[in-house]
Short mmCIF file of C-alpha atoms and ligand atoms in Angstrom, two decimals:
data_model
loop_
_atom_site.label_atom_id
_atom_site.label_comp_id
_atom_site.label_asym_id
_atom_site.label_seq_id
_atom_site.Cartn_x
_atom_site.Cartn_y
_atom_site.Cartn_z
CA UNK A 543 0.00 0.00 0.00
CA UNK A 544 1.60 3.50 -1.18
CA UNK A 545 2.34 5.54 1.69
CA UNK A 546 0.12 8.67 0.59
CA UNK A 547 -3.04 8.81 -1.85
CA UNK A 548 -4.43 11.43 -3.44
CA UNK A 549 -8.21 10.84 -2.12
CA UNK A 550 -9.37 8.81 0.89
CA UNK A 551 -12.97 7.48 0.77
CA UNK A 552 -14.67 6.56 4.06
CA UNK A 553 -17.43 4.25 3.17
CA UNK A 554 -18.36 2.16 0.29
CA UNK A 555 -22.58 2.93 0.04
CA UNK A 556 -23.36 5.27 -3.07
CA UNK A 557 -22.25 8.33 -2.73
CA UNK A 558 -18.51 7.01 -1.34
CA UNK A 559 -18.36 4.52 -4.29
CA UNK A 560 -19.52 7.47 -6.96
CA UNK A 561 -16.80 9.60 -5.57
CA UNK A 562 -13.97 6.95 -5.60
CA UNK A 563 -15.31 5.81 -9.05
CA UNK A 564 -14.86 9.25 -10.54
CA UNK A 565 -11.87 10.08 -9.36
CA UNK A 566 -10.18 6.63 -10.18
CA UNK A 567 -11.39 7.38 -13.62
CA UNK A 568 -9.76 10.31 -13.64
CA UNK A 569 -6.42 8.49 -12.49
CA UNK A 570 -6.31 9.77 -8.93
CA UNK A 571 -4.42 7.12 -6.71
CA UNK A 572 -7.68 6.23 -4.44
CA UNK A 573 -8.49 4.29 -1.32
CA UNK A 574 -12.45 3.41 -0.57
CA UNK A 575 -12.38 2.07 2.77
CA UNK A 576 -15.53 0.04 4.03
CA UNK A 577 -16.46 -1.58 7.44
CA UNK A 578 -18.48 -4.10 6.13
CA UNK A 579 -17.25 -7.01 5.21
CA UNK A 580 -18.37 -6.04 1.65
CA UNK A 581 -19.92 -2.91 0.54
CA UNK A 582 -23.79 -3.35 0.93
CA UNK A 583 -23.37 -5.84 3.75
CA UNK A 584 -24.23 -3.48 6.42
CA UNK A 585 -27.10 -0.76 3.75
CA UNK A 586 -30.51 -0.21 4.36
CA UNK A 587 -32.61 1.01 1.49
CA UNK A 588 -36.71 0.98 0.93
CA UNK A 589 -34.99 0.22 -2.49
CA UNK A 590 -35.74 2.92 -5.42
CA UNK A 591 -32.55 3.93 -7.40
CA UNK A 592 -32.79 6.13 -9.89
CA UNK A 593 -31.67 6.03 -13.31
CA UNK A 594 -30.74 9.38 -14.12
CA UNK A 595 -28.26 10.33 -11.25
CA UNK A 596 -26.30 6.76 -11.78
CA UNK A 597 -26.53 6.99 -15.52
CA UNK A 598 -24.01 9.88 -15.55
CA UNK A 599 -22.18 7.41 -13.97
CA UNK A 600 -22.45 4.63 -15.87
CA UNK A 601 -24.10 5.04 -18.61
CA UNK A 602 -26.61 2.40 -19.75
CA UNK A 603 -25.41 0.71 -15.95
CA UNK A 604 -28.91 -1.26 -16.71
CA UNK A 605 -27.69 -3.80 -19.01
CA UNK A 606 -24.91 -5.43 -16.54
CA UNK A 607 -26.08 -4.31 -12.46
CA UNK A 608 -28.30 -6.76 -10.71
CA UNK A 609 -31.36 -4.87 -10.73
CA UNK A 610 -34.80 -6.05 -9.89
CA UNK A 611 -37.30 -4.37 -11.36
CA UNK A 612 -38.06 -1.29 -13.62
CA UNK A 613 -40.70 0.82 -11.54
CA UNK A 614 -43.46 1.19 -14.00
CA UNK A 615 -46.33 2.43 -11.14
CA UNK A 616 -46.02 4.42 -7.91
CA UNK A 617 -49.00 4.52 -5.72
CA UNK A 618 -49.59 6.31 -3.07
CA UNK A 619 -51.85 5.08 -0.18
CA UNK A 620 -54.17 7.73 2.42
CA UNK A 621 -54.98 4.54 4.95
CA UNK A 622 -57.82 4.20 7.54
CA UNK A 623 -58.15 1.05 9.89
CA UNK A 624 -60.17 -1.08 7.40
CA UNK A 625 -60.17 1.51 4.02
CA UNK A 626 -57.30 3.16 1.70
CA UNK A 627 -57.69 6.36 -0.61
CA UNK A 628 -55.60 5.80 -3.29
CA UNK A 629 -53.79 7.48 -6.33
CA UNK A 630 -50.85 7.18 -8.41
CA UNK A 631 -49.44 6.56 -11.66
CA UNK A 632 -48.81 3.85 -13.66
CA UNK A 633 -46.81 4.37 -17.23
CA UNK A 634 -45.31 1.80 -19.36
CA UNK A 635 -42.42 4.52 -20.82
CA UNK A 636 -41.03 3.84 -17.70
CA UNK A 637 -40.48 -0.38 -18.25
CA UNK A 638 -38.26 0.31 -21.37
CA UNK A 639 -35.40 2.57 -21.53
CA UNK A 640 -34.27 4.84 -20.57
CA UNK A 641 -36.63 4.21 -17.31
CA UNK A 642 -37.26 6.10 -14.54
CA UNK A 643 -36.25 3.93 -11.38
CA UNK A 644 -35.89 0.31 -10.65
CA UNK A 645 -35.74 -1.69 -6.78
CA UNK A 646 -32.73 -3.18 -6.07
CA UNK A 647 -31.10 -4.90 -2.94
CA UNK A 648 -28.33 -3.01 -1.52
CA UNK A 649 -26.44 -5.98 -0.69
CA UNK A 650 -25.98 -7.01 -4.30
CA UNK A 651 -26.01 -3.27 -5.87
CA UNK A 652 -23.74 -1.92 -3.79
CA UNK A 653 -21.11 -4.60 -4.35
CA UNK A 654 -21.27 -4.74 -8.14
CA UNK A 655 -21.16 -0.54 -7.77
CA UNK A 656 -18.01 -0.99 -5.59
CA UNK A 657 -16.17 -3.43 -8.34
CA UNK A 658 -16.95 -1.04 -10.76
CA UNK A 659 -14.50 1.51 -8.93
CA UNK A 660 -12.10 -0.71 -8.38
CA UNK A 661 -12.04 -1.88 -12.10
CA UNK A 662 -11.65 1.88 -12.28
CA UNK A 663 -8.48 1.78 -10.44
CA UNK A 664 -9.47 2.54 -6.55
CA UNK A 665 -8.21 0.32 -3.74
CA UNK A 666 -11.31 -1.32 -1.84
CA UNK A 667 -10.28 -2.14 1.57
CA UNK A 668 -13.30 -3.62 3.38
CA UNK A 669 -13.92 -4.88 7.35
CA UNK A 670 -11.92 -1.69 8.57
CA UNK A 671 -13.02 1.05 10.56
CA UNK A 672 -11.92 4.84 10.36
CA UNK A 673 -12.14 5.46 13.86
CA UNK A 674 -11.18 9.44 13.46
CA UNK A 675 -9.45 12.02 10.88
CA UNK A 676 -5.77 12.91 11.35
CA UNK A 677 -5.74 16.11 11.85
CA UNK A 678 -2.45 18.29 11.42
CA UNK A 679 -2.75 21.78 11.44
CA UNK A 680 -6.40 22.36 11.25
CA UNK A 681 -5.78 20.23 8.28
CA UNK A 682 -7.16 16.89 7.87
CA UNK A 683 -4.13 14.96 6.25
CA UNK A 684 -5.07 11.24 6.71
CA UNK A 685 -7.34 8.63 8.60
CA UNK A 686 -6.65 6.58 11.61
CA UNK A 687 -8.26 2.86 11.17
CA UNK A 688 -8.93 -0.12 13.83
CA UNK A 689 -6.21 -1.77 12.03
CA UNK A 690 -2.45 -2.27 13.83
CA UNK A 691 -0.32 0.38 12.04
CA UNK A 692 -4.13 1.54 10.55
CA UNK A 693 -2.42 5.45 9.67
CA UNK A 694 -3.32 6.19 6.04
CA UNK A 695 -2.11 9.69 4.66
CA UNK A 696 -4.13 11.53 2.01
CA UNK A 697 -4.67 15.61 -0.05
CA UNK A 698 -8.48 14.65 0.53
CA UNK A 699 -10.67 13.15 2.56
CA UNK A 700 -14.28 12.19 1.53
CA UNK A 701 -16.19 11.23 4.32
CA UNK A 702 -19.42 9.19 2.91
CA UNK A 703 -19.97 7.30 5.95
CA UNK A 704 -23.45 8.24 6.12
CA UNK A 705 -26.17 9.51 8.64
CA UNK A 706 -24.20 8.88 12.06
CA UNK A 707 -21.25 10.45 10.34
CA UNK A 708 -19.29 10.43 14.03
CA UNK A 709 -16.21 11.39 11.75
CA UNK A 710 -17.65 14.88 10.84
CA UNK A 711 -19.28 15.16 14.48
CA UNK A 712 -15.36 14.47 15.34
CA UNK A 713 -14.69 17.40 12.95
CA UNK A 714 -17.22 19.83 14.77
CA UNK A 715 -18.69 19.98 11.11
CA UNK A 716 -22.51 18.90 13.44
CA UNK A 717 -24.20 18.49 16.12
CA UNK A 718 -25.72 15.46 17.97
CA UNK A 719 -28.91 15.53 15.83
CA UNK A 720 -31.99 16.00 17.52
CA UNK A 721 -34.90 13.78 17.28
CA UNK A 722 -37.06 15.35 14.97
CA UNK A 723 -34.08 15.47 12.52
CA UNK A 724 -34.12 11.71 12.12
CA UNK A 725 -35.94 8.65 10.90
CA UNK A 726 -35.83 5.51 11.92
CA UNK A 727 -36.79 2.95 9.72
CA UNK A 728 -37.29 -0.87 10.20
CA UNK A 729 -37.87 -3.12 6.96
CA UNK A 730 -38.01 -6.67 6.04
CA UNK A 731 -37.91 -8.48 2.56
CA UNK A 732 -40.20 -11.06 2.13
CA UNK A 733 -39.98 -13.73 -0.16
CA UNK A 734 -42.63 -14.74 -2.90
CA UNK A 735 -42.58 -16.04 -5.92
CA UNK A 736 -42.68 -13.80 -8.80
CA UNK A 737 -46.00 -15.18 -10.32
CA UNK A 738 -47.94 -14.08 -6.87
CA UNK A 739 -46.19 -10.90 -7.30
CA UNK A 740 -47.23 -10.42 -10.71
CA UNK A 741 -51.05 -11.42 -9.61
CA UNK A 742 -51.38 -9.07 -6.60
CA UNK A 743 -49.90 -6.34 -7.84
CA UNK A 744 -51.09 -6.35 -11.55
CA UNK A 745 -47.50 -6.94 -13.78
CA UNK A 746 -45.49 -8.69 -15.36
CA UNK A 747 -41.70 -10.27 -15.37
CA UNK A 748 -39.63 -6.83 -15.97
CA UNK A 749 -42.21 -4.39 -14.18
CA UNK A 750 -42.38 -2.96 -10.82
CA UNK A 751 -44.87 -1.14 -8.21
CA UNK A 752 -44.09 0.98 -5.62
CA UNK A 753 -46.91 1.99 -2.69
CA UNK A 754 -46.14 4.55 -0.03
CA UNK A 755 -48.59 4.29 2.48
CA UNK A 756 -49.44 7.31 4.92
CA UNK A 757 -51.99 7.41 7.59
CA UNK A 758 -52.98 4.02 9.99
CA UNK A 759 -49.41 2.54 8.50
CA UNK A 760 -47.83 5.06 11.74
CA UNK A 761 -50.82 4.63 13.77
CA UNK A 762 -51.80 8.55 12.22
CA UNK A 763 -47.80 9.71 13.34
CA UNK A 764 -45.95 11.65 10.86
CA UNK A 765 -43.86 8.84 8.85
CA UNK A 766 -44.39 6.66 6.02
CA UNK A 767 -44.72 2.86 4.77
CA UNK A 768 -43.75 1.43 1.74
CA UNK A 769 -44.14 -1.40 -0.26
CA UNK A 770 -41.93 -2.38 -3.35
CA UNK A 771 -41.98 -5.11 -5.37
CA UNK A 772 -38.82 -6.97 -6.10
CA UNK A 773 -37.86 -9.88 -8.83
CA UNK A 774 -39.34 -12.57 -6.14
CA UNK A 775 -39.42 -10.98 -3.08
CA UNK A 776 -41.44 -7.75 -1.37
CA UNK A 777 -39.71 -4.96 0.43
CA UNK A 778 -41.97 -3.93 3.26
CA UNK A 779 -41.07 -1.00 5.88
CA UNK A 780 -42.29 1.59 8.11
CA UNK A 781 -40.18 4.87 9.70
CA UNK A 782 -41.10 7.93 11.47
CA UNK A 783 -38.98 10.41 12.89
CA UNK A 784 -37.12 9.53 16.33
CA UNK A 785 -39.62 12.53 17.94
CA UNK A 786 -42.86 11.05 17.16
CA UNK A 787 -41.94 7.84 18.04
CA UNK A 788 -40.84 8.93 21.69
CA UNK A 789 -43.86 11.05 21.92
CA UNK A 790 -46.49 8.41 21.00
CA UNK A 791 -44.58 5.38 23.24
CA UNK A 792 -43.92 3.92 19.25
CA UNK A 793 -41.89 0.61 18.91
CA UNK A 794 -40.80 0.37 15.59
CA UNK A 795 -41.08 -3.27 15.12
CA UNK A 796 -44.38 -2.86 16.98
CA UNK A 797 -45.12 -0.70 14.35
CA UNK A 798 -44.22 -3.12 11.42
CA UNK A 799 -46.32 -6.16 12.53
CA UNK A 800 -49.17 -3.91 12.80
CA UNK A 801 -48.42 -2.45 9.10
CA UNK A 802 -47.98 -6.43 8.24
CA UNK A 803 -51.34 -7.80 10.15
CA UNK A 804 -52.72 -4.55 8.47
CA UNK A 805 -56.36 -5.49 6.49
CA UNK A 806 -55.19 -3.66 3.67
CA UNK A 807 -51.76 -5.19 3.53
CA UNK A 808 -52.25 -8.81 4.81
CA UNK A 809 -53.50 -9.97 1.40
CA UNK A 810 -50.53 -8.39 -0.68
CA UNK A 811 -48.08 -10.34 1.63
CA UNK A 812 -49.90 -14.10 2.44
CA UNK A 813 -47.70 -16.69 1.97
CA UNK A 814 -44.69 -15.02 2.10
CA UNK A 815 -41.40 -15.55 3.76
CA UNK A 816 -39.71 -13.48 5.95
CA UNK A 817 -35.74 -13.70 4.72
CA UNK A 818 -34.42 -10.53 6.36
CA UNK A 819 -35.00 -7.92 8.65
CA UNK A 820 -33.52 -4.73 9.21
CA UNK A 821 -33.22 -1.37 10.83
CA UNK A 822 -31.85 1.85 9.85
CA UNK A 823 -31.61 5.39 10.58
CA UNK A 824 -32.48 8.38 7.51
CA UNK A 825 -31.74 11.79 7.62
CA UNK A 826 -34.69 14.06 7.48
CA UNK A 827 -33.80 17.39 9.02
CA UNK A 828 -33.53 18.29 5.45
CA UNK A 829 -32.06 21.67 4.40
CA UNK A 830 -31.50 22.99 8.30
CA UNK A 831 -29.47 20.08 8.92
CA UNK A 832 -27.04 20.10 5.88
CA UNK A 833 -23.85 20.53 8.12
CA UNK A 834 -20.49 22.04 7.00
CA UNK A 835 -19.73 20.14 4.18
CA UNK A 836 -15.99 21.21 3.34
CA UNK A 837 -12.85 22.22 4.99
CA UNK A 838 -9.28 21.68 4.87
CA UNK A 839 -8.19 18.49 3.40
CA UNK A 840 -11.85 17.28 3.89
CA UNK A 841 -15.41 17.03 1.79
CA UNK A 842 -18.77 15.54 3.19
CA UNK A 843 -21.25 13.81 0.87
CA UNK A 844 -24.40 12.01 1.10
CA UNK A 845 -26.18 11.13 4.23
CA UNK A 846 -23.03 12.05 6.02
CA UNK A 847 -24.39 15.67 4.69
CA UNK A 848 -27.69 14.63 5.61
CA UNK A 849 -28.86 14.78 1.90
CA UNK A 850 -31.80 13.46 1.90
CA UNK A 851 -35.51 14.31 0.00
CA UNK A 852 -37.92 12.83 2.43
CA UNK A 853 -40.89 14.13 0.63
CA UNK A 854 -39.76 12.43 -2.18
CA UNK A 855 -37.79 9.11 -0.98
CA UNK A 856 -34.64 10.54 -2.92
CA UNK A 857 -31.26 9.50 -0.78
CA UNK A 858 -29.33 7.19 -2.96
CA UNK A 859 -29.47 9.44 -5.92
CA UNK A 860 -28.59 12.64 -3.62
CA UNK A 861 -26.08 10.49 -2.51
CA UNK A 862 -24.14 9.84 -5.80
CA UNK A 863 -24.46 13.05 -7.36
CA UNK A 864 -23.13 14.26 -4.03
CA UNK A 865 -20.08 12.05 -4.50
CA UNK A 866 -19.52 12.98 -8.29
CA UNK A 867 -19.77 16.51 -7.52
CA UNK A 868 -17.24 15.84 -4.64
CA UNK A 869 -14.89 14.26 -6.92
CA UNK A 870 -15.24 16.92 -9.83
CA UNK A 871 -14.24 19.12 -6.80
CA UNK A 872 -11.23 17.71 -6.10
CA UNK A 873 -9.84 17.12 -9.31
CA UNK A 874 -10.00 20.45 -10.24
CA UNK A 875 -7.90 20.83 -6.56
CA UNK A 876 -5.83 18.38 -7.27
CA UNK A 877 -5.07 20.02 -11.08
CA UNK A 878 -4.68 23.36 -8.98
CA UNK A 879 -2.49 21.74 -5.88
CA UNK A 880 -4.74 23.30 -3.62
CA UNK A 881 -6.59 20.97 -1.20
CA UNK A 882 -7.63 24.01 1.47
CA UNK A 883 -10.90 25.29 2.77
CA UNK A 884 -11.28 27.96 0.04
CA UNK A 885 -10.74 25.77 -2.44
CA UNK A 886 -12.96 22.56 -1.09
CA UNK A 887 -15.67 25.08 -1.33
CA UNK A 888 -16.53 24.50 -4.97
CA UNK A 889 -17.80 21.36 -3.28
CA UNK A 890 -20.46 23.35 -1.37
CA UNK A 891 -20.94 25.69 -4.16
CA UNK A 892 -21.76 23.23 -6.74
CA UNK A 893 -23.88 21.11 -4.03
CA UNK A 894 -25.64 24.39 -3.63
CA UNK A 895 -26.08 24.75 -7.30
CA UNK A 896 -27.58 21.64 -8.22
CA UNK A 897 -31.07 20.06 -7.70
CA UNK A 898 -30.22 18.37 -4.08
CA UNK A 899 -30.40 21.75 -2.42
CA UNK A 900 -32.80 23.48 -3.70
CA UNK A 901 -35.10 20.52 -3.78
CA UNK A 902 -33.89 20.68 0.28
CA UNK A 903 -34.71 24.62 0.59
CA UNK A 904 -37.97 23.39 -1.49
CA UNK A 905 -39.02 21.19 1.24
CA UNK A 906 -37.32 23.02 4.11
CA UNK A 907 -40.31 23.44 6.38
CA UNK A 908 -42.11 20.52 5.04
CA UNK A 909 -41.29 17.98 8.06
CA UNK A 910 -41.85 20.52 10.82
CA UNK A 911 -44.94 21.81 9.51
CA UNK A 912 -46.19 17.98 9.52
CA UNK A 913 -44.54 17.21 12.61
CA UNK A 914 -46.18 20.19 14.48
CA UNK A 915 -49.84 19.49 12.92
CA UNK A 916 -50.29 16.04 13.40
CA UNK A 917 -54.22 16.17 12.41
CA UNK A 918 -52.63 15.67 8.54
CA UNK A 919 -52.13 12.38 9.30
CA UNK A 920 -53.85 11.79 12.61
CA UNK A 921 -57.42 13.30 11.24
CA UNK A 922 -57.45 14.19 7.36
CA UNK A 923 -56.70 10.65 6.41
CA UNK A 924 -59.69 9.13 8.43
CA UNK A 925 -61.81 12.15 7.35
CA UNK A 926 -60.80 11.27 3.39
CA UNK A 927 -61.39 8.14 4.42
CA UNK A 928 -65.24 8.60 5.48
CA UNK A 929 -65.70 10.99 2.59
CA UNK A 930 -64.80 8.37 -0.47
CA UNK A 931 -66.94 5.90 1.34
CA UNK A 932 -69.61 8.30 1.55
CA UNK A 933 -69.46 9.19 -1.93
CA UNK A 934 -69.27 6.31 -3.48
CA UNK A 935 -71.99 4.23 -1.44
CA UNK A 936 -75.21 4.03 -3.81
CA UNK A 937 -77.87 4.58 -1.24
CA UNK A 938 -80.22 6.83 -2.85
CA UNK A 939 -79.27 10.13 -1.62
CA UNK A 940 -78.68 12.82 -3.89
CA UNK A 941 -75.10 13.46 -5.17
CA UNK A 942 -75.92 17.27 -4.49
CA UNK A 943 -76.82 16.49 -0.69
CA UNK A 944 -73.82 13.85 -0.82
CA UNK A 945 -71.58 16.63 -1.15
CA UNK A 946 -72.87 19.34 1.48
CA UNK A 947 -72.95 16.23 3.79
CA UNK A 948 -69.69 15.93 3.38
CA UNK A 949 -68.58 18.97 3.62
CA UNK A 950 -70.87 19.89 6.84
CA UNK A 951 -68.87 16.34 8.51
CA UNK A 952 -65.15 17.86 7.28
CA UNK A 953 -66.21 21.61 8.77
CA UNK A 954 -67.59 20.57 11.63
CA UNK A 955 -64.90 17.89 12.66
CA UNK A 956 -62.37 20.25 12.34
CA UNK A 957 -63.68 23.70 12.04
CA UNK A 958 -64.23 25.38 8.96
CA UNK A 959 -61.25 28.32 9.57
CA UNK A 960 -59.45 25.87 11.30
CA UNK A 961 -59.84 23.55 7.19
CA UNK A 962 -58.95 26.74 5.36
CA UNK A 963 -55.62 27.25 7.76
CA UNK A 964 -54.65 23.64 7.11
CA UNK A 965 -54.99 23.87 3.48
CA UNK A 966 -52.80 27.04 3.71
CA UNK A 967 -50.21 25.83 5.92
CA UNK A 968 -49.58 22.68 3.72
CA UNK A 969 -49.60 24.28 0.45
CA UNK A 970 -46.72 26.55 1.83
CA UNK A 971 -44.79 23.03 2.99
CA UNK A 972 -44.70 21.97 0.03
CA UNK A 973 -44.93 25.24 -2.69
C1 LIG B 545 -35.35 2.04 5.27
C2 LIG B 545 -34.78 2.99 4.27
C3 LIG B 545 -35.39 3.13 3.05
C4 LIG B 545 -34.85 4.00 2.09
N1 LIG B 545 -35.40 4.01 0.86
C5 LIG B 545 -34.83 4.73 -0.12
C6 LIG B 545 -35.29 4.64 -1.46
O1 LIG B 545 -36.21 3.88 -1.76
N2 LIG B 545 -34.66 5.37 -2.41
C7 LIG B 545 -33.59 6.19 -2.10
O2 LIG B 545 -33.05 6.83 -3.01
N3 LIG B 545 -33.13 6.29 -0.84
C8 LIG B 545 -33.71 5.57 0.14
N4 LIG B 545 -33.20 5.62 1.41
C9 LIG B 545 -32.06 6.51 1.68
C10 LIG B 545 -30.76 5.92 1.12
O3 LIG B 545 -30.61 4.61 1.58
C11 LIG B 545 -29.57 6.77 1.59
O4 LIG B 545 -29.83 8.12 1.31
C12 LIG B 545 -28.29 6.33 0.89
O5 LIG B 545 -27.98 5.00 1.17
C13 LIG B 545 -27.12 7.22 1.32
O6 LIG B 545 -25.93 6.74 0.77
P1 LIG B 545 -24.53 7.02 1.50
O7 LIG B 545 -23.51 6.41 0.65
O8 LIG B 545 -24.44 8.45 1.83
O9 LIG B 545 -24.65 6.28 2.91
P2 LIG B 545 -24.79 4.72 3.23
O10 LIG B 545 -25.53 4.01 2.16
O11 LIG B 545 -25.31 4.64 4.61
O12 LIG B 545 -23.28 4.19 3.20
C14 LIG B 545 -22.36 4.55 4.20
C15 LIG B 545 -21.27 3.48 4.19
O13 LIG B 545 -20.23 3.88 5.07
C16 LIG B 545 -19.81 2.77 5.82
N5 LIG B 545 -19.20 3.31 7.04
C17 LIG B 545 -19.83 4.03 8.01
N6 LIG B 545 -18.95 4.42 8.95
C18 LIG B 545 -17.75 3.93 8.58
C19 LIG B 545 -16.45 4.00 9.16
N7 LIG B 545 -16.22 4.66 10.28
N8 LIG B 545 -15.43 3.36 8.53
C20 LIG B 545 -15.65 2.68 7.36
N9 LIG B 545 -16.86 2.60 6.77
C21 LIG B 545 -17.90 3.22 7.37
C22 LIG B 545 -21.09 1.97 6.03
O14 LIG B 545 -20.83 0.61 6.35
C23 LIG B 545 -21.77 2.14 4.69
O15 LIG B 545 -21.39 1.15 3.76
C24 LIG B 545 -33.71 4.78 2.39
C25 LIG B 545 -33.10 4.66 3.65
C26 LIG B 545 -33.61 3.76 4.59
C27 LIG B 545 -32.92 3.62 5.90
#
């Protein structure tokens, strides 16, 4: 192992591999270091990657990475105790190419991702730890590693460890994150055999279907549940931020047998096989919580920088344009021999730039506002609920009289200023 590289890479999930990949291209001498035991061994992911951010990667990356399915519907799911509101789209552009999305499992994507920098060039070192940043001069200059002798020099380092990121708490680049700044998420994949798969959820071989579910999938908390379909197996999950889950005395794998026992859901899963279950942790403090992201000798990407669309489900693809903006960044330092602050910046500045932060500053109130108002999910998605059932029971009544009756139930539940504030304060969430 040379003494000194030119980029350090802490942490082989996307956006460490997209930054080690680039630059490896660009024949920087790289090390990717991983704790693992191989890169996706130890990721968490619902499971939507999208095309567009890994195609400027890769191009055409479809043809060769283990991939499950193309996504070809997204639904999205308002759900009461024993009813669901639903809407979505479903378009077959998005089963040929270019696509849209597709699921994958980490454990196999992230491993073919990781060969694909080291065919590049980088070193992959996995099962080691970076335990801190060697810091000399208010310059990071290398990483210490739970390895005897583990002292690796380096003009960079990339830290894409992800949402803990202790190494850029180590740094002083954040603070401990507070509750309401983070999700946690439990999931398991179930297997079933493709043909079931293609009979519940209405496709065929090469297509896929994702359902986010809102509502009685959090008992009414703010949070989410999803659903993807995989090749032969389902991805089921449920998350809400650490806050609500303290506040309403939440267990999260309370929460997922109740999602799994669910009326609505029960059917979609019967007969299925649990094969693996997991628990992870998702940044969703959104544009408030994007910490420093450069300094001296240093860059931050990903989760690490808490990029993360929760409004969306966007991460992974935040993630590696994170990384290939990183290693743009310090190509152009390494072309200029300047690996300080000032010049890490272009980092930030092109982070800034792109579509990850100002979908962030987009969103920016979007989690608070639903965090603080809980009758979005606690009371809107029961009243929806009642309404659909209403309207669409023949009984005789009038549709006219249908419609005031409804309306009369929704303004006097809630209030009719009280309806028109709502409506407001969730328009300017999300505007
Ligand atoms: C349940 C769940 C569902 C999600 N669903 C989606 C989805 O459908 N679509 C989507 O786009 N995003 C989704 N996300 C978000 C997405 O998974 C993340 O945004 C993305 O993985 C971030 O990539 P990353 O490379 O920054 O971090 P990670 O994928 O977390 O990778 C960090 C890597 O660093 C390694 N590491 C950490 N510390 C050290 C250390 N000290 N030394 C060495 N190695 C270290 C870890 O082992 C890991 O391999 C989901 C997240 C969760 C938890």
């Amino acid at each position: 192992m040379p003494e000194k590289f030119d980029v350090i890479v802490v942490g082989a999930g996307p956006a460490g591999t997209s930054c080690a990949l680039v630059c490896a291209q660009k024949g920087l001498n790289v090390l990717l270091i991983e704790r693992g035991e191989y890169p996706g061994s130890k990721n968490v992911m619902g499971g939507v990657l999208y095309r567009k951010q890994m195609e400027e990667l890769i191009p055409e990356f479809w043809k060769e990475a283990p991939l499950e399915r193309p996504v070809i519907e997204q639904r999205f799911w308002m759900m009461d105790k024993e009813s669901v509101v639903q809407f979505g789209y479903k378009g077959l552009e998005w089963g040929v190419e270019p696509y849209n999305n597709f699921t994958v499992l980490r454990a196999q994507f992230d491993q073919w991702f990781a060969k694909k920098a080291v065919e590049a060039g980088a070193l992959l070192i996995n099962e080691t730890v970076v335990t801190e940043c060697i810091v000399e001069n208010g310059k990071v200059v290398g990483i210490r590693t739970d390895r005897p002798n583990g002292e690796v020099y380096a003009d960079v380092v990339v830290l894409a460890d992800g949402v803990n990121s202790l190494l850029s708490k180590q740094l002083g680049f954040h603070k401990e994150f507070r509750p309401d700044e983070v999700a946690l998420t439990v999931m398991e994949v179930i297997n079933l055999p493709k043909e079931k798969i293609n009979d519940r959820f209405n496709l065929e071989d090469n297509q896929g279907c994702t359902i986010e579910i809102f509502g009685d999938s959090t008992k009414g908390n703010l949070g989410t549940a999803f659903l993807y379909t995989n090749k032969d197996s389902l991805n089921i999950g449920v998350g809400t931020t650490l806050s609500s889950m303290i506040k309403a005395k939440l267990k999260p794998y309370d929460l997922l047998d109740y999602l799994k026992t669910h009326p609505m859901v029960k059917p979609m899963l019967a007969g299925g096989e649990s094969a693996e279950y997991l628990a992870h942790l998702i940044p969703e403090g959104g544009y408030r919580s994007v910490p420093k992201v450069a300094g001296n000798g240093v860059v931050v990407v990903g989760d690490a920088a808490q990029l993360v669309n929760a409004i969306h489900r966007e991460g992974s693809n935040m993630a590696m344009h994170s990384g290939l903006l990183a290693a743009e960044t310090v190509i152009e330092a390494k072309y200029r021999g300047d690996f300080s602050e000032s010049s890490l910046n272009l980092y930030r500045q092109k982070l800034y730039d792109s579509f990850i932060i100002k979908d962030l500053e987009k969103y920016k109130d979007a989690t608070h506002t639903f965090e603080n108002n809980p009758q979005y999910f606690k009371e809107y998605v029961p009243m929806m609920n009642k309404a659909m059932s209403k309207f669409f029971t023949v009984d005789g009544t009038p549709k006219r009289d249908k419609q005031k009756e409804i309306m009369k139930s929704v303004t006097s539940e809630r209030g009719t200023i009280k309806v028109i504030q709502d409506i407001y304060r969730a328009w300017k969430a999300v505007k």
